[in-house]
């Protein structure tokens, strides 16, 4: 095997640390218009922290933003290099003017419409300070989540890319090309665009070369993206990924962890960004139906004996889509 391009399918999910749980739901579900499709808890360590999932209409892999609201426990990360700096979503072409108005009306901090790598894009910010962007792309045919306020002409379809802030390009480029099998498809100033196989939405990674930006936190905490995950089909493929990456010298790749909805392993890329590999064969409908996704807090079986303690600690949240979910 020359590299992992025949195994890795693109972005699986992106995971952020945010501040308040309800603030996060209101941002992703109401303003960005993502389907709130899972409420569970952080599975590492002892802190009782929500783990929220937001995706498109069908809660597809490659559309799922997940977040850990850290406000209640007061842990905050520092943004910097060695992190995913911007998470990009695709939207229909011609929709960015709608989004400028929407962000204005909802007091969401945003940038100007600009063009890079041939695509119009618009940056905007989560209340905890995280940067996102909308990228116009009609080649992406995934079905956006439609609400009373956001029609299919404007709805977010899923991930376009992540942009990583890195202080040095060469070794991060080696990891993404020689190990993962991405190809560099463009450079504009400090931005390097890499694409996997046929490229496009959810198969794009961008490096932003920021040699003077101090390194950001690697901890789990509010205000930073903790990691980006790439999709592999099954455990069998995951073992091939681990074997291959370990053989290149990345002996710190983690064991395979049970995340209940998928299995995962993690490796720290040379630029400092934590990369995860996650399987696609379990899925969010393991413990609730597609129609009911996100309607209630669900714990994995091994957390059930802590349920009372967790429920007593976590501030209750309101799912604004619940009536629609239950239709
Ligand atoms: Fe993850």
CSV table of C-alpha atoms and ligand atoms in Angstrom, one decimal:
chain,number,residue,atom,x,y,z
A,1,UNK,CA,0.0,0.0,0.0
A,2,UNK,CA,1.5,3.3,-1.1
A,3,UNK,CA,-0.7,5.5,1.1
A,4,UNK,CA,-4.1,5.5,2.8
A,5,UNK,CA,-6.1,7.1,0.0
A,6,UNK,CA,-7.9,3.9,-0.8
A,7,UNK,CA,-9.1,3.5,2.8
A,8,UNK,CA,-9.7,7.0,4.0
A,9,UNK,CA,-13.0,8.4,2.7
A,10,UNK,CA,-12.8,12.1,3.8
A,11,UNK,CA,-13.8,14.0,6.8
A,12,UNK,CA,-15.9,12.0,9.3
A,13,UNK,CA,-16.5,14.7,12.0
A,14,UNK,CA,-15.0,17.8,13.6
A,15,UNK,CA,-15.0,18.2,17.4
A,16,UNK,CA,-14.9,21.6,19.2
A,17,UNK,CA,-14.8,22.7,22.8
A,18,UNK,CA,-17.4,25.4,23.3
A,19,UNK,CA,-18.7,27.5,26.2
A,20,UNK,CA,-22.4,27.1,27.2
A,21,UNK,CA,-24.5,24.1,26.0
A,22,UNK,CA,-27.6,26.1,25.2
A,23,UNK,CA,-25.6,28.8,23.5
A,24,UNK,CA,-24.0,26.1,21.3
A,25,UNK,CA,-27.4,24.5,20.4
A,26,UNK,CA,-28.8,27.9,19.5
A,27,UNK,CA,-25.8,28.7,17.3
A,28,UNK,CA,-25.6,25.4,15.4
A,29,UNK,CA,-29.2,24.3,15.3
A,30,UNK,CA,-31.0,27.6,15.0
A,31,UNK,CA,-28.6,30.0,13.3
A,32,UNK,CA,-26.5,27.7,11.1
A,33,UNK,CA,-29.5,25.4,10.7
A,34,UNK,CA,-27.8,22.1,11.4
A,35,UNK,CA,-29.9,19.2,12.6
A,36,UNK,CA,-29.4,18.6,16.3
A,37,UNK,CA,-28.9,14.9,16.0
A,38,UNK,CA,-27.4,13.5,19.2
A,39,UNK,CA,-27.1,14.5,22.9
A,40,UNK,CA,-24.6,12.3,24.8
A,41,UNK,CA,-21.6,12.9,27.1
A,42,UNK,CA,-17.8,13.1,27.0
A,43,UNK,CA,-16.6,9.5,27.2
A,44,UNK,CA,-13.0,10.3,28.4
A,45,UNK,CA,-12.1,11.2,32.0
A,46,UNK,CA,-14.5,11.8,34.9
A,47,UNK,CA,-16.0,15.2,34.1
A,48,UNK,CA,-19.7,15.1,33.3
A,49,UNK,CA,-19.8,17.1,30.0
A,50,UNK,CA,-22.4,17.0,27.2
A,51,UNK,CA,-21.3,15.8,23.8
A,52,UNK,CA,-23.6,17.4,21.2
A,53,UNK,CA,-23.8,16.3,17.5
A,54,UNK,CA,-25.1,18.5,14.7
A,55,UNK,CA,-25.4,17.3,11.1
A,56,UNK,CA,-27.4,17.7,7.9
A,57,UNK,CA,-30.9,16.3,7.1
A,58,UNK,CA,-29.7,12.7,7.1
A,59,UNK,CA,-27.1,13.1,9.9
A,60,UNK,CA,-24.5,11.8,7.4
A,61,UNK,CA,-20.9,11.1,8.1
A,62,UNK,CA,-19.0,14.1,6.8
A,63,UNK,CA,-21.5,16.6,8.0
A,64,UNK,CA,-21.3,16.1,11.8
A,65,UNK,CA,-19.9,18.8,14.0
A,66,UNK,CA,-19.6,17.7,17.6
A,67,UNK,CA,-19.1,19.9,20.6
A,68,UNK,CA,-18.2,19.7,24.3
A,69,UNK,CA,-19.6,22.6,26.3
A,70,UNK,CA,-17.0,23.3,28.9
A,71,UNK,CA,-18.6,26.4,30.6
A,72,UNK,CA,-19.9,24.4,33.6
A,73,UNK,CA,-16.5,23.0,34.4
A,74,UNK,CA,-14.6,26.2,33.5
A,75,UNK,CA,-11.9,24.8,31.3
A,76,UNK,CA,-10.8,27.0,28.4
A,77,UNK,CA,-8.3,26.3,25.7
A,78,UNK,CA,-6.0,28.8,24.0
A,79,UNK,CA,-6.4,29.2,20.2
A,80,UNK,CA,-3.2,29.2,18.2
A,81,UNK,CA,-1.2,27.3,15.6
A,82,UNK,CA,-1.2,23.5,15.7
A,83,UNK,CA,-5.0,23.5,15.6
A,84,UNK,CA,-7.9,23.5,13.2
A,85,UNK,CA,-8.4,27.2,12.8
A,86,UNK,CA,-11.5,27.3,10.5
A,87,UNK,CA,-14.2,24.7,9.9
A,88,UNK,CA,-15.7,25.0,6.4
A,89,UNK,CA,-19.3,24.1,5.4
A,90,UNK,CA,-20.7,24.0,1.8
A,91,UNK,CA,-23.7,26.0,0.8
A,92,UNK,CA,-25.5,26.4,-2.6
A,93,UNK,CA,-24.0,28.8,-5.0
A,94,UNK,CA,-25.5,32.3,-4.8
A,95,UNK,CA,-26.5,31.9,-1.1
A,96,UNK,CA,-23.8,33.9,0.6
A,97,UNK,CA,-25.8,37.2,0.5
A,98,UNK,CA,-28.6,35.4,2.3
A,99,UNK,CA,-26.1,34.4,5.0
A,100,UNK,CA,-24.6,37.9,5.4
A,101,UNK,CA,-28.2,39.1,6.1
A,102,UNK,CA,-28.9,36.2,8.4
A,103,UNK,CA,-25.7,36.8,10.4
A,104,UNK,CA,-26.5,40.5,10.6
A,105,UNK,CA,-30.0,39.9,11.8
A,106,UNK,CA,-28.8,37.4,14.5
A,107,UNK,CA,-25.8,39.5,15.6
A,108,UNK,CA,-23.3,36.9,14.5
A,109,UNK,CA,-19.8,38.2,13.9
A,110,UNK,CA,-18.8,37.6,10.3
A,111,UNK,CA,-16.3,38.6,7.6
A,112,UNK,CA,-16.8,39.8,4.0
A,113,UNK,CA,-17.6,37.6,1.0
A,114,UNK,CA,-14.2,36.6,-0.6
A,115,UNK,CA,-13.0,34.2,-3.2
A,116,UNK,CA,-10.2,31.7,-2.7
A,117,UNK,CA,-9.3,28.6,-4.7
A,118,UNK,CA,-12.1,29.6,-7.2
A,119,UNK,CA,-14.9,29.4,-4.6
A,120,UNK,CA,-16.8,32.2,-2.9
A,121,UNK,CA,-16.7,32.0,0.9
A,122,UNK,CA,-17.8,33.9,4.0
A,123,UNK,CA,-16.3,33.6,7.5
A,124,UNK,CA,-18.4,33.7,10.6
A,125,UNK,CA,-17.8,33.1,14.3
A,126,UNK,CA,-19.3,30.9,17.0
A,127,UNK,CA,-20.1,32.9,20.3
A,128,UNK,CA,-17.1,31.1,21.9
A,129,UNK,CA,-14.8,32.6,19.3
A,130,UNK,CA,-14.3,29.7,16.9
A,131,UNK,CA,-14.1,30.6,13.2
A,132,UNK,CA,-16.2,28.9,10.5
A,133,UNK,CA,-16.7,29.6,6.9
A,134,UNK,CA,-19.4,28.9,4.3
A,135,UNK,CA,-18.1,27.9,0.9
A,136,UNK,CA,-20.3,28.0,-2.2
A,137,UNK,CA,-20.3,24.6,-3.9
A,138,UNK,CA,-23.0,23.2,-6.2
A,139,UNK,CA,-21.0,20.0,-6.8
A,140,UNK,CA,-22.0,18.9,-3.3
A,141,UNK,CA,-25.3,17.2,-3.6
A,142,UNK,CA,-25.9,16.3,0.1
A,143,UNK,CA,-29.2,17.3,1.5
A,144,UNK,CA,-29.2,20.3,3.9
A,145,UNK,CA,-31.4,20.6,6.9
A,146,UNK,CA,-34.4,22.8,5.9
A,147,UNK,CA,-36.2,24.9,8.5
A,148,UNK,CA,-38.8,27.6,8.4
A,149,UNK,CA,-36.1,30.2,8.2
A,150,UNK,CA,-33.6,28.4,5.8
A,151,UNK,CA,-34.8,26.9,2.6
A,152,UNK,CA,-33.0,24.3,0.5
A,153,UNK,CA,-31.7,27.2,-1.7
A,154,UNK,CA,-29.5,28.3,1.3
A,155,UNK,CA,-29.2,25.3,3.6
A,156,UNK,CA,-25.8,24.1,4.8
A,157,UNK,CA,-25.0,20.7,3.2
A,158,UNK,CA,-22.1,19.4,5.2
A,159,UNK,CA,-18.4,19.9,5.7
A,160,UNK,CA,-16.3,21.5,2.9
A,161,UNK,CA,-12.9,21.4,4.6
A,162,UNK,CA,-10.9,22.2,7.7
A,163,UNK,CA,-8.2,24.9,7.6
A,164,UNK,CA,-5.2,24.1,9.9
A,165,UNK,CA,-3.0,26.7,11.3
A,166,UNK,CA,0.6,25.5,11.1
A,167,UNK,CA,4.0,27.1,11.8
A,168,UNK,CA,5.9,24.9,9.3
A,169,UNK,CA,4.5,23.4,6.2
A,170,UNK,CA,6.9,20.6,5.1
A,171,UNK,CA,6.3,17.8,7.6
A,172,UNK,CA,2.6,18.4,7.8
A,173,UNK,CA,2.6,18.2,4.0
A,174,UNK,CA,4.5,14.9,4.2
A,175,UNK,CA,2.0,13.5,6.6
A,176,UNK,CA,-1.1,14.4,4.6
A,177,UNK,CA,0.4,13.4,1.2
A,178,UNK,CA,2.7,10.4,2.0
A,179,UNK,CA,0.6,8.9,4.8
A,180,UNK,CA,-3.0,9.9,4.2
A,181,UNK,CA,-2.7,10.2,0.4
A,182,UNK,CA,-3.9,13.8,-0.1
A,183,UNK,CA,-2.6,15.7,-3.2
A,184,UNK,CA,-1.8,19.4,-3.2
A,185,UNK,CA,-4.2,21.1,-5.6
A,186,UNK,CA,-3.4,24.8,-5.1
A,187,UNK,CA,-1.6,27.5,-3.2
A,188,UNK,CA,-2.7,31.1,-2.6
A,189,UNK,CA,-0.4,33.1,-0.4
A,190,UNK,CA,-0.2,31.3,3.0
A,191,UNK,CA,-3.0,28.9,2.0
A,192,UNK,CA,-2.2,25.4,0.7
A,193,UNK,CA,-5.2,23.3,-0.5
A,194,UNK,CA,-5.0,19.5,-0.4
A,195,UNK,CA,-7.6,17.1,-1.7
A,196,UNK,CA,-8.2,13.4,-1.3
A,197,UNK,CA,-9.0,11.3,-4.4
A,198,UNK,CA,-11.7,13.1,-6.4
A,199,UNK,CA,-11.6,16.0,-4.0
A,200,UNK,CA,-14.3,18.5,-3.3
A,201,UNK,CA,-16.6,18.7,-0.2
A,202,UNK,CA,-15.4,16.8,2.9
A,203,UNK,CA,-12.3,15.7,1.0
A,204,UNK,CA,-10.4,18.9,1.3
A,205,UNK,CA,-7.9,20.1,3.9
A,206,UNK,CA,-6.3,23.5,3.8
A,207,UNK,CA,-3.1,24.5,5.6
A,208,UNK,CA,-2.6,28.1,6.6
A,209,UNK,CA,1.1,28.8,7.1
A,210,UNK,CA,1.3,31.0,10.2
A,211,UNK,CA,4.9,30.9,11.3
A,212,UNK,CA,4.6,33.6,13.9
A,213,UNK,CA,1.4,32.3,15.7
A,214,UNK,CA,2.2,30.7,19.1
A,215,UNK,CA,1.1,27.2,19.5
A,216,UNK,CA,-2.5,26.7,20.8
A,217,UNK,CA,-3.6,24.3,23.5
A,218,UNK,CA,-3.9,20.5,23.0
A,219,UNK,CA,-6.2,20.1,25.9
A,220,UNK,CA,-10.0,19.6,25.7
A,221,UNK,CA,-11.4,23.0,26.6
A,222,UNK,CA,-13.7,25.8,25.4
A,223,UNK,CA,-12.8,27.9,22.4
A,224,UNK,CA,-10.7,25.5,20.4
A,225,UNK,CA,-11.2,22.7,17.9
A,226,UNK,CA,-9.9,19.6,19.6
A,227,UNK,CA,-9.5,17.4,16.5
A,228,UNK,CA,-10.7,16.5,13.0
A,229,UNK,CA,-11.7,12.9,12.3
A,230,UNK,CA,-11.4,11.1,8.9
A,231,UNK,CA,-13.7,8.3,7.9
A,232,UNK,CA,-12.7,4.6,7.4
A,233,UNK,CA,-15.3,2.0,6.7
A,234,UNK,CA,-14.9,-0.7,9.3
A,235,UNK,CA,-12.6,-2.0,12.1
A,236,UNK,CA,-10.8,-4.1,9.6
A,237,UNK,CA,-9.8,-1.0,7.6
A,238,UNK,CA,-9.0,0.8,10.9
A,239,UNK,CA,-6.4,-1.9,11.7
A,240,UNK,CA,-4.8,-1.3,8.3
A,241,UNK,CA,-4.6,2.4,9.0
A,242,UNK,CA,-3.0,1.9,12.4
A,243,UNK,CA,-0.5,-0.6,10.9
A,244,UNK,CA,0.4,1.7,8.1
A,245,UNK,CA,0.8,4.8,10.1
A,246,UNK,CA,2.8,3.0,12.9
A,247,UNK,CA,5.1,1.6,10.2
A,248,UNK,CA,5.9,5.1,9.0
A,249,UNK,CA,7.2,5.9,12.5
A,250,UNK,CA,4.1,7.4,14.1
A,251,UNK,CA,4.2,5.0,17.0
A,252,UNK,CA,2.1,7.2,19.2
A,253,UNK,CA,-1.1,6.3,17.2
A,254,UNK,CA,-3.6,5.4,19.9
A,255,UNK,CA,-5.3,2.1,20.6
A,256,UNK,CA,-8.8,1.7,19.0
A,257,UNK,CA,-11.4,3.3,21.3
A,258,UNK,CA,-15.1,2.5,21.6
A,259,UNK,CA,-17.0,5.8,21.0
A,260,UNK,CA,-20.3,3.8,21.0
A,261,UNK,CA,-21.5,5.3,17.7
A,262,UNK,CA,-18.2,4.5,16.0
A,263,UNK,CA,-14.7,3.2,16.8
A,264,UNK,CA,-11.8,5.6,16.7
A,265,UNK,CA,-8.0,5.9,17.0
A,266,UNK,CA,-6.0,9.1,17.2
A,267,UNK,CA,-2.6,10.3,16.0
A,268,UNK,CA,-0.9,13.7,16.5
A,269,UNK,CA,0.1,15.1,13.1
A,270,UNK,CA,3.5,16.8,12.7
A,271,UNK,CA,1.8,20.3,12.6
A,272,UNK,CA,0.3,19.7,16.0
A,273,UNK,CA,-3.3,19.0,14.9
A,274,UNK,CA,-4.8,15.9,16.5
A,275,UNK,CA,-6.2,13.6,13.7
A,276,UNK,CA,-8.7,10.9,14.4
A,277,UNK,CA,-9.8,8.0,12.3
A,278,UNK,CA,-13.4,6.8,12.8
A,279,UNK,CA,-15.4,3.9,11.5
A,280,UNK,CA,-18.7,4.3,9.5
A,281,UNK,CA,-20.5,1.0,10.2
A,282,UNK,CA,-22.2,1.7,13.6
A,283,UNK,CA,-23.8,5.1,13.4
A,284,UNK,CA,-26.1,7.5,15.3
A,285,UNK,CA,-29.2,5.3,14.9
A,286,UNK,CA,-27.7,2.7,17.2
A,287,UNK,CA,-29.8,3.9,20.2
A,288,UNK,CA,-32.6,6.1,18.6
A,289,UNK,CA,-34.4,6.1,15.3
A,290,UNK,CA,-33.5,8.5,12.5
A,291,UNK,CA,-36.7,10.5,13.2
A,292,UNK,CA,-35.9,10.8,16.9
A,293,UNK,CA,-32.2,11.7,16.7
A,294,UNK,CA,-31.2,14.4,19.2
A,295,UNK,CA,-34.5,14.3,21.1
A,296,UNK,CA,-33.1,13.2,24.5
A,297,UNK,CA,-29.9,12.7,26.4
A,298,UNK,CA,-28.5,9.2,25.8
A,299,UNK,CA,-25.6,7.6,27.6
A,300,UNK,CA,-23.5,4.7,26.4
A,301,UNK,CA,-24.1,1.4,28.3
A,302,UNK,CA,-20.9,1.8,30.4
A,303,UNK,CA,-22.0,5.3,31.7
A,304,UNK,CA,-25.5,4.2,32.8
A,305,UNK,CA,-24.5,3.6,36.4
A,306,UNK,CA,-23.4,7.3,36.6
A,307,UNK,CA,-26.6,8.5,35.0
A,308,UNK,CA,-28.1,10.1,38.1
A,309,UNK,CA,-24.9,12.0,39.0
A,310,UNK,CA,-24.6,13.2,35.4
A,311,UNK,CA,-28.2,14.3,35.1
A,312,UNK,CA,-28.0,16.1,38.4
A,313,UNK,CA,-24.9,18.1,37.3
A,314,UNK,CA,-25.7,19.0,33.7
A,315,UNK,CA,-27.8,22.0,33.1
A,316,UNK,CA,-30.9,21.0,31.1
A,317,UNK,CA,-31.0,22.1,27.5
A,318,UNK,CA,-33.9,22.8,25.1
A,319,UNK,CA,-33.8,21.3,21.6
A,320,UNK,CA,-35.5,23.9,19.4
A,321,UNK,CA,-36.1,21.3,16.7
A,322,UNK,CA,-37.8,18.8,19.0
A,323,UNK,CA,-41.3,19.3,17.6
A,324,UNK,CA,-40.0,18.9,14.1
A,325,UNK,CA,-38.0,15.9,15.1
A,326,UNK,CA,-41.1,14.2,16.5
A,327,UNK,CA,-43.3,14.9,13.4
B,1,LIG,FE1,-13.9,12.7,17.5
